PDB file of C-alpha atoms in Angstrom:
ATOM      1  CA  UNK A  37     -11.198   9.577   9.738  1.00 56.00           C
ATOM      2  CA  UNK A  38      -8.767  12.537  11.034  1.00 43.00           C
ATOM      3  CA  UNK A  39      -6.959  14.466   8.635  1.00 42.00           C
ATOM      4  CA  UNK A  40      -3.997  14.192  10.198  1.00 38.00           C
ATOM      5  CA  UNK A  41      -3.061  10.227   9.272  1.00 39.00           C
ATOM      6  CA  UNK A  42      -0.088  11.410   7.884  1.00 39.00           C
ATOM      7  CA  UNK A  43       1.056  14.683   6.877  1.00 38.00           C
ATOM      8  CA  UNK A  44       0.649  16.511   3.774  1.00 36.00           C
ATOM      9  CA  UNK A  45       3.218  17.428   1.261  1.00 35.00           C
ATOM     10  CA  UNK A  46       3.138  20.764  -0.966  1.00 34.00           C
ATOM     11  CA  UNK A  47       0.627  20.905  -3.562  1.00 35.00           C
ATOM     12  CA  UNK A  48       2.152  20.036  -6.628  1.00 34.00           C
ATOM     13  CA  UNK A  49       1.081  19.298 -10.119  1.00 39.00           C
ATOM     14  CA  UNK A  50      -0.020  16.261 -11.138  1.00 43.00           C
ATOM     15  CA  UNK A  51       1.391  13.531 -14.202  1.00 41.00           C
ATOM     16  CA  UNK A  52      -0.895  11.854 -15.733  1.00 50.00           C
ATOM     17  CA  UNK A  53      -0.708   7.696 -15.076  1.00 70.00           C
ATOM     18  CA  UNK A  54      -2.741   5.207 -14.996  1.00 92.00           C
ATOM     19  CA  UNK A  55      -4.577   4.140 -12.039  1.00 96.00           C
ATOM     20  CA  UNK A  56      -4.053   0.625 -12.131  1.00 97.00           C
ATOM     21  CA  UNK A  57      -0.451  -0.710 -10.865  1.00 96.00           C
ATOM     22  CA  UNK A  58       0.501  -4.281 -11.332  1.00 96.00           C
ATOM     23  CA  UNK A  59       3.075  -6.085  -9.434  1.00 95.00           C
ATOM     24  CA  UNK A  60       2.450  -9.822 -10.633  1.00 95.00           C
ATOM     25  CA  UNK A  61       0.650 -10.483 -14.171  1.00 95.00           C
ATOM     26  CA  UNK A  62       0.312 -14.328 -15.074  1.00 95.00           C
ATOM     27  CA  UNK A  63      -0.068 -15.453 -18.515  1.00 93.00           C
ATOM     28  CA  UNK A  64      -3.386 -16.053 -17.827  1.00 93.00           C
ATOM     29  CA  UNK A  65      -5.236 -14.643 -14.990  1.00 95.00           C
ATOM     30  CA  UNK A  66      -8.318 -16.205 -13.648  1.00 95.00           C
ATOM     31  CA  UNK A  67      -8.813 -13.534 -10.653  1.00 97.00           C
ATOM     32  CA  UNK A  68      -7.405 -10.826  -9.732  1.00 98.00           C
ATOM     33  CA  UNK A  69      -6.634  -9.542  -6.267  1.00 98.00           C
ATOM     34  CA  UNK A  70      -6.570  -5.256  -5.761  1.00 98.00           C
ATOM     35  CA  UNK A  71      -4.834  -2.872  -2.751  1.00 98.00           C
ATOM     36  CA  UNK A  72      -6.461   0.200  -1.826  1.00 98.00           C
ATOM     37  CA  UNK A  73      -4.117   2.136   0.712  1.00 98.00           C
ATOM     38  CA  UNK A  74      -5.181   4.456   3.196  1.00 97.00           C
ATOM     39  CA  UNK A  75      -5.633   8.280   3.092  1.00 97.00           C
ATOM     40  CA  UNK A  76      -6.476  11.338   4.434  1.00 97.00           C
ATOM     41  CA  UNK A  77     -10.168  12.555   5.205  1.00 96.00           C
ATOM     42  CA  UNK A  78      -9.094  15.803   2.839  1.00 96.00           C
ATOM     43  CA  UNK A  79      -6.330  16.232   0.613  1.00 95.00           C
ATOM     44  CA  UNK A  80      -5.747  17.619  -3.046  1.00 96.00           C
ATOM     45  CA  UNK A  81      -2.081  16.935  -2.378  1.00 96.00           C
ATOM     46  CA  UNK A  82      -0.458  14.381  -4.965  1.00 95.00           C
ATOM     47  CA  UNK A  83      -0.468  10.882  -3.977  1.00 94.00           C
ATOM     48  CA  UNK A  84       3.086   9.237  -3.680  1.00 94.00           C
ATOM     49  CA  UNK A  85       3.895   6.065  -3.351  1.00 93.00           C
ATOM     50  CA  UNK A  86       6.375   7.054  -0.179  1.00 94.00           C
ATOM     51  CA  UNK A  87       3.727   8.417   1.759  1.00 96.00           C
ATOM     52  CA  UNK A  88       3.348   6.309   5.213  1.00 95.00           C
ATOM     53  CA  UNK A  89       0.149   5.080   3.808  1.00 95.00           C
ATOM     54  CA  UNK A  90       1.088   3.218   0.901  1.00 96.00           C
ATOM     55  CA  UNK A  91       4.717   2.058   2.635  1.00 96.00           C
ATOM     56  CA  UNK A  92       2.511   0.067   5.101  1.00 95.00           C
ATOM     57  CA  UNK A  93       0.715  -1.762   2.442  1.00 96.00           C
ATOM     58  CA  UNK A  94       3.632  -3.025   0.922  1.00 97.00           C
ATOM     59  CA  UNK A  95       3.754  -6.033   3.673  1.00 97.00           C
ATOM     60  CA  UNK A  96       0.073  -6.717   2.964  1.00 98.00           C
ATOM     61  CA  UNK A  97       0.764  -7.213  -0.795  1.00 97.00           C
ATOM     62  CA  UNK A  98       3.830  -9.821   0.006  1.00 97.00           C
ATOM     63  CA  UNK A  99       1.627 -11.498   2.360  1.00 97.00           C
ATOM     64  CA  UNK A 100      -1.310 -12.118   0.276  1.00 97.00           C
ATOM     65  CA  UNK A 101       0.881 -13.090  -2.741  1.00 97.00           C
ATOM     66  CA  UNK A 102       2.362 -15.972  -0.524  1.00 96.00           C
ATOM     67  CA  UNK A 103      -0.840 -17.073   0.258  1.00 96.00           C
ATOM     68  CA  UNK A 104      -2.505 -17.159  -3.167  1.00 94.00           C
ATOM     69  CA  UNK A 105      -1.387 -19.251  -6.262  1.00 86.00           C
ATOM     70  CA  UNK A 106       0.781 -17.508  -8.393  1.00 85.00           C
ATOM     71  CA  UNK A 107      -0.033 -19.159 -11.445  1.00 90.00           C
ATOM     72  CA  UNK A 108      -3.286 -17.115 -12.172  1.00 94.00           C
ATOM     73  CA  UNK A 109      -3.959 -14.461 -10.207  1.00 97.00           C
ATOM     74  CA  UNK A 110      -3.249 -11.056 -11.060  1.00 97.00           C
ATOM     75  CA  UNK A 111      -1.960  -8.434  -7.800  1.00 98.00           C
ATOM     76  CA  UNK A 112      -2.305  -4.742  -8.608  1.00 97.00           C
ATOM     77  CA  UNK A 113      -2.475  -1.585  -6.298  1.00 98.00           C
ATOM     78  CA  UNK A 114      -5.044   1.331  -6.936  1.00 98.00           C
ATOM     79  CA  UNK A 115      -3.021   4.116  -7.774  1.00 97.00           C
ATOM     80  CA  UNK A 116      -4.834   7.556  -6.444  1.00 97.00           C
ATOM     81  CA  UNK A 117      -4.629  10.885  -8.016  1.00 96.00           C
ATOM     82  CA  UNK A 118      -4.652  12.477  -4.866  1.00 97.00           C
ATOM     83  CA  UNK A 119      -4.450  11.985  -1.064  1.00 96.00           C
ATOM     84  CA  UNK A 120      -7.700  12.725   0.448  1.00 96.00           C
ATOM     85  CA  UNK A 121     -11.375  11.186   0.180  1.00 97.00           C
ATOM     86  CA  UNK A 122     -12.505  14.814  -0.309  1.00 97.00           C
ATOM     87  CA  UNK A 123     -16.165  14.624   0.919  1.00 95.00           C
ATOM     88  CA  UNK A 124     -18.541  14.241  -2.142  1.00 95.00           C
ATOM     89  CA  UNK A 125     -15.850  14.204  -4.755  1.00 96.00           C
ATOM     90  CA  UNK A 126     -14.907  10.454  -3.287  1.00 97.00           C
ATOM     91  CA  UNK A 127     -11.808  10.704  -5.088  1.00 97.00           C
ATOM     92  CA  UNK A 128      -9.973   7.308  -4.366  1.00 98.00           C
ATOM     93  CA  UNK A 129     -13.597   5.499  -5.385  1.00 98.00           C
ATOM     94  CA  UNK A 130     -13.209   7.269  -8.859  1.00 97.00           C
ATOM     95  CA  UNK A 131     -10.080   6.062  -8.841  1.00 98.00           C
ATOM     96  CA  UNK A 132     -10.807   2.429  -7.708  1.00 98.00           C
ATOM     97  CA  UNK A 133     -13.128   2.512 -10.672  1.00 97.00           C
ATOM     98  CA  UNK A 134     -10.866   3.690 -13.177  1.00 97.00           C
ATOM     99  CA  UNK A 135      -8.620   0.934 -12.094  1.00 98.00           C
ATOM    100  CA  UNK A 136     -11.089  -1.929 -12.518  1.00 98.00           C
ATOM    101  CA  UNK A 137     -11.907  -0.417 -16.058  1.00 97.00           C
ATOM    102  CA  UNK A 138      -8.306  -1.057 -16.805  1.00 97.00           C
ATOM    103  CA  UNK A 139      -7.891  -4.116 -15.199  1.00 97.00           C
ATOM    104  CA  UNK A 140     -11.177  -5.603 -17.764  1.00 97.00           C
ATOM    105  CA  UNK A 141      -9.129  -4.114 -20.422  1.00 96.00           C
ATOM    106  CA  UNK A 142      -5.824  -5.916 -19.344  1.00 96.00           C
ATOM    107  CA  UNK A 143      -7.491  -9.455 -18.079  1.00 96.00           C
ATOM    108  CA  UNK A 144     -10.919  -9.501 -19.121  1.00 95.00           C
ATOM    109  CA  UNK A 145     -13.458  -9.876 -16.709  1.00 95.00           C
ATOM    110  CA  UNK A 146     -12.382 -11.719 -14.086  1.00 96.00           C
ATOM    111  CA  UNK A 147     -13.808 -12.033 -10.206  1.00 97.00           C
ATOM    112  CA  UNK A 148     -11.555  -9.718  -8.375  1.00 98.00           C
ATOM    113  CA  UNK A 149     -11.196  -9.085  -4.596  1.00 98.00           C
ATOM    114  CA  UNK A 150     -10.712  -5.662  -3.235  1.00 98.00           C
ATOM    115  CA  UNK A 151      -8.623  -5.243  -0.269  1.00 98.00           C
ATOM    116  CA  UNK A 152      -8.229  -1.931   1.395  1.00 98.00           C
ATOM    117  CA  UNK A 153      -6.795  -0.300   4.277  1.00 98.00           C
ATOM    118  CA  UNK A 154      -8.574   3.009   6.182  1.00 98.00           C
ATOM    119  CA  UNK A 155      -9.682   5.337   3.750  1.00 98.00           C
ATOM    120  CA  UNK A 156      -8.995   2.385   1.034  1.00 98.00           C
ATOM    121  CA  UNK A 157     -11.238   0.356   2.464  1.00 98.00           C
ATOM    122  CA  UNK A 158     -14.532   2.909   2.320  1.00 98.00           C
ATOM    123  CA  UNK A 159     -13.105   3.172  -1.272  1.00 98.00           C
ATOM    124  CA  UNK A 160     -13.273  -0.763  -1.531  1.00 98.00           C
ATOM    125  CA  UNK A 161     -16.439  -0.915   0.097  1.00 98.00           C
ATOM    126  CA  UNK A 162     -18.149   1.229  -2.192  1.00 98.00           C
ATOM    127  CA  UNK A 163     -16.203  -0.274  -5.456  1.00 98.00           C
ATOM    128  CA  UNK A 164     -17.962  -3.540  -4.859  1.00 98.00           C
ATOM    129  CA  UNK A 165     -20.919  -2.308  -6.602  1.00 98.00           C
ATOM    130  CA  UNK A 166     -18.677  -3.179  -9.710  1.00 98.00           C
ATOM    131  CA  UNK A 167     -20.306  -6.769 -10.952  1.00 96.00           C
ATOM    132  CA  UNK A 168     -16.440  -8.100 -11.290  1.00 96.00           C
ATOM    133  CA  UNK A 169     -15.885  -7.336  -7.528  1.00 98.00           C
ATOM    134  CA  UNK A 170     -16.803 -10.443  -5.589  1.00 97.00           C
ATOM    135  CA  UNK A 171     -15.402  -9.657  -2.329  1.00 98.00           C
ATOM    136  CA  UNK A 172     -13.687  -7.399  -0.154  1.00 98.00           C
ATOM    137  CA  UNK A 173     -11.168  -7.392   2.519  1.00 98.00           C
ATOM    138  CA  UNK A 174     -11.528  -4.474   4.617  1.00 98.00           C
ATOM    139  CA  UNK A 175      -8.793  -3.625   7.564  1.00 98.00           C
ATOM    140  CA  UNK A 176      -9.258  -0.732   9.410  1.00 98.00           C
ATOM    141  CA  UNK A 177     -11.936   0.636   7.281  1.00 98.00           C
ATOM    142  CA  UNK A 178     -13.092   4.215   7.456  1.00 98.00           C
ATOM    143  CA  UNK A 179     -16.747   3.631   8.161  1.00 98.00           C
ATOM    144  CA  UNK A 180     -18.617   6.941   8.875  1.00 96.00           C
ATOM    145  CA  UNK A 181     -22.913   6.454   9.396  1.00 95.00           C
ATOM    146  CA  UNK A 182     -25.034   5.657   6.966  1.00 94.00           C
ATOM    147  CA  UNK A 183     -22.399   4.077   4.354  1.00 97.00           C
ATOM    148  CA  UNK A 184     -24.239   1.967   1.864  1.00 97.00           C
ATOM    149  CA  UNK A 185     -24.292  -1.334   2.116  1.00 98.00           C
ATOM    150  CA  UNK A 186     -27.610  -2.843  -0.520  1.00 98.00           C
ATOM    151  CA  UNK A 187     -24.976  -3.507  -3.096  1.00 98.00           C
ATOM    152  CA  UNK A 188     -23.073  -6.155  -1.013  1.00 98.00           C
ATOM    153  CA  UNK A 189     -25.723  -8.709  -1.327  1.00 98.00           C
ATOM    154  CA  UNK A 190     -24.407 -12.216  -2.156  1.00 97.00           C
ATOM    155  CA  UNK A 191     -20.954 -11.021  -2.227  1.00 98.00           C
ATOM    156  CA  UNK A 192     -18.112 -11.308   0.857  1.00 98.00           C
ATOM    157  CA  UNK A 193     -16.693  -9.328   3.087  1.00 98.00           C
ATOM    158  CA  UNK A 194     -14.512  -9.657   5.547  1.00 98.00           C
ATOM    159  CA  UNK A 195     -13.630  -6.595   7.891  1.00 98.00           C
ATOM    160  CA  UNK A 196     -10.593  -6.930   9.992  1.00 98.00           C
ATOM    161  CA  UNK A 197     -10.354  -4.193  13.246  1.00 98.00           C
ATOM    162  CA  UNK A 198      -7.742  -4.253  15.614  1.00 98.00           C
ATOM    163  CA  UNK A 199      -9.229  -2.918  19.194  1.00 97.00           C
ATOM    164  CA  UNK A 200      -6.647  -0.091  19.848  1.00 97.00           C
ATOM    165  CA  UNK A 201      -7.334   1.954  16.834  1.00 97.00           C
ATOM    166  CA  UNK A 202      -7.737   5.178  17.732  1.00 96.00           C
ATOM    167  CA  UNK A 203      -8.264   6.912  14.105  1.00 97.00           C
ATOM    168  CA  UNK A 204     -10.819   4.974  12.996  1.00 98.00           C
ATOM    169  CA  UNK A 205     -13.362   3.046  14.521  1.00 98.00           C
ATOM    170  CA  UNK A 206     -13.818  -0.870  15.560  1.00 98.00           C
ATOM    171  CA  UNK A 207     -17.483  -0.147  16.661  1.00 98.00           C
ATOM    172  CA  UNK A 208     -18.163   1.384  13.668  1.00 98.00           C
ATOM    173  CA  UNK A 209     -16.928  -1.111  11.253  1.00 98.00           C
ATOM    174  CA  UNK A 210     -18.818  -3.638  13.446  1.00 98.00           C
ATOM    175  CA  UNK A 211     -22.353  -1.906  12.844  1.00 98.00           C
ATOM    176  CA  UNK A 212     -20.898  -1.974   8.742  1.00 98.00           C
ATOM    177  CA  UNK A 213     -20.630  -5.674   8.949  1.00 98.00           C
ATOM    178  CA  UNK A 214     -24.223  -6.022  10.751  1.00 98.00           C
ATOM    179  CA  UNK A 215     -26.026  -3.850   8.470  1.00 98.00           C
ATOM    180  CA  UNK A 216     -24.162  -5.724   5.414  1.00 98.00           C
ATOM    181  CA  UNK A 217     -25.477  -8.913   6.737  1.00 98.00           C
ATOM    182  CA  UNK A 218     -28.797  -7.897   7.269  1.00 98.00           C
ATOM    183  CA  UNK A 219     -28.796  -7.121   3.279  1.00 98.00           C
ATOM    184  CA  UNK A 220     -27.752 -10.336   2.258  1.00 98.00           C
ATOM    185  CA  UNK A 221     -23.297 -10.202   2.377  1.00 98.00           C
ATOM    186  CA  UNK A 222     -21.625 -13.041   3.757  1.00 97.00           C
ATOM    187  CA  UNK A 223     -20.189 -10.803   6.051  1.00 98.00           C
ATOM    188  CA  UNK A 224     -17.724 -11.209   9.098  1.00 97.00           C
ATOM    189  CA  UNK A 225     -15.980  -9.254  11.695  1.00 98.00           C
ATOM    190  CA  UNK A 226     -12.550  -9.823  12.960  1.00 98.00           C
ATOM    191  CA  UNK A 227     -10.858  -7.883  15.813  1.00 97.00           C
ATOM    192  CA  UNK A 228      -7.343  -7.702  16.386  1.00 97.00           C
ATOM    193  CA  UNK A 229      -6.636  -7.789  19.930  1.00 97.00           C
ATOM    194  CA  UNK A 230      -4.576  -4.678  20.709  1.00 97.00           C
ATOM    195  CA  UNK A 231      -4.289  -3.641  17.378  1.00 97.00           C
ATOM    196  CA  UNK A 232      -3.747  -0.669  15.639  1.00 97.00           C
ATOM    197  CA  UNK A 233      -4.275   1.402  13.096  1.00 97.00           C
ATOM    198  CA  UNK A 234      -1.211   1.528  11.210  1.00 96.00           C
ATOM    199  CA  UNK A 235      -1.304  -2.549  11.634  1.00 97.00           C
ATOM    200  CA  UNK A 236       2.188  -1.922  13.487  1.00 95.00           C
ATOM    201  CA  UNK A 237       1.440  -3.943  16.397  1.00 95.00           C
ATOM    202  CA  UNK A 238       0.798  -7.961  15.985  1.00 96.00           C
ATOM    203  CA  UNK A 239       1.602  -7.469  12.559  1.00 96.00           C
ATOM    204  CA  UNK A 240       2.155 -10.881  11.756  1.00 96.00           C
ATOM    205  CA  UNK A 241      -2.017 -11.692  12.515  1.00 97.00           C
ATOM    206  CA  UNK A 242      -2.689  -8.511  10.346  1.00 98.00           C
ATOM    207  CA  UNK A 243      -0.818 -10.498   7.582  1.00 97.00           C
ATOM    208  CA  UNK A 244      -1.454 -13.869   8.172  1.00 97.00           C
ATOM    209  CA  UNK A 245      -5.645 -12.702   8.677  1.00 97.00           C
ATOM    210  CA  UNK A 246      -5.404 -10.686   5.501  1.00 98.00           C
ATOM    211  CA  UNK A 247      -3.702 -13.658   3.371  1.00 97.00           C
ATOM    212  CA  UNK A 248      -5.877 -16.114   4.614  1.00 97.00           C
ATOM    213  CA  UNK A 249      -8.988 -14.411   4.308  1.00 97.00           C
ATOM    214  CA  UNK A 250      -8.316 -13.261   0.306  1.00 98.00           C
ATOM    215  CA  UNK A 251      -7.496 -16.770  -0.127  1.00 96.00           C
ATOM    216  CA  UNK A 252     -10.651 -18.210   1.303  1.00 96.00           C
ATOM    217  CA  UNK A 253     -13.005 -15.394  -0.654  1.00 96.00           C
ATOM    218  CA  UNK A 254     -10.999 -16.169  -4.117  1.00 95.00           C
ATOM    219  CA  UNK A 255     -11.526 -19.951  -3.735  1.00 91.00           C
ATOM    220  CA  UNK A 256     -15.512 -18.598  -3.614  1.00 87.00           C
ATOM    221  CA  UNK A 257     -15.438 -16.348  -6.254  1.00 81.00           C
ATOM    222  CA  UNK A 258     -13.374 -18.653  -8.551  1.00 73.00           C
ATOM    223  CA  UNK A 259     -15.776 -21.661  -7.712  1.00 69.00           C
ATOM    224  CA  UNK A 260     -19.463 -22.733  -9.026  1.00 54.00           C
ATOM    225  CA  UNK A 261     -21.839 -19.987  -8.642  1.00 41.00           C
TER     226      UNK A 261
END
């Protein structure tokens, strides 16, 4: 993924905060449904929740919340440290981790579906080797060669590409959902006909894909094994 996705502020020091950030809690929550925004390739910068790639996951989060009960299912956003994946240091996956520890604390453990969005959804991808996460939603995923894929077996994923991206790419995410099939995911690939990356253009199938699909892969995760 390019480093230049959006730009990057000053380095600045960073508060301390939790890395989980809830936006509907239910009395009881059943399942829980995380967002995993979109990054740079490398970045030490703070992460804000301004920055261009969180902003454009805030119409994701209303979408899927329309689309899935209300009554006991949990939304909460991965909150990152800082902006970039950082090569080895994998810093939003550390953070996607420290997030589901919190959630178990808050909710107990409960089947939870990752989506994620570019650089969020490598970090998703790789967070499913968490026994909680049943599924992930993956638009626009960062997908470089060689990504693993053995820990998807027997859970879902559904990757959603739109055809027009030019930061990261289709193909690639394609090949992910092949080699995730061939180890045993129930696995599917979407494509967004001119779609980009930012999910500016036909937003509204962006949306209504994204709610539809989360609701779909709860209804499997909440039902008999």
């Amino acid at each position: 993924m390019p480093a230049s996705e959006d730009e990057a502020p000053p380095q600045v020091a960073l508060e301390p905060a939790g890395a989980l950030l809830t936006h509907r809690v239910p009395p009881t929550a059943r399942a829980a449904v995380l967002f995993l925004h979109g990054g740079r390739s490398d970045s030490r910068a703070p992460s804000r929740p301004w920055h261009p790639a969180a902003v454009r996951m805030r119409p994701v989060v209303r979408a899927v919340a329309a689309a899935v009960p209300d009554d006991d299912v949990l939304l909460g956003t991965v909150r990152y440290r800082v902006r970039g994946w950082n090569q080895d240091a994998a810093d939003p996956l550390w953070d996607a981790r420290r997030a589901l520890a919190e959630l178990a604390r808050l909710v107990g453990d409960v089947p939870v579906v990752l989506v994620g969005h570019s650089m969020g959804g490598r970090a998703a991808l790789r967070a499913a080797s968490a026994p909680r996460v049943r599924s992930v939603v993956a638009l626009a995923p960062w997908c470089p060669a060689g990504e693993p894929v053995a820990h998807l077996r027997d859970k879902g994923l559904v990757v959603v590409h739109g055809d027009r991206d030019r930061v990261t790419d289709p193909r690639a995410s394609a090949t992910y959902v092949r080699r995730a099939l061939r180890a045993g995911a129930r696995a599917r690939f979407l494509a967004v006909a001119g779609g980009d990356h930012a999910m500016l253009r036909h937003s509204g199938t962006w949306h209504r894909t994204t709610g539809s699909a989360v609701a779909g892969l709860l209804a499997v995760a909440r039902g008999p094994a």
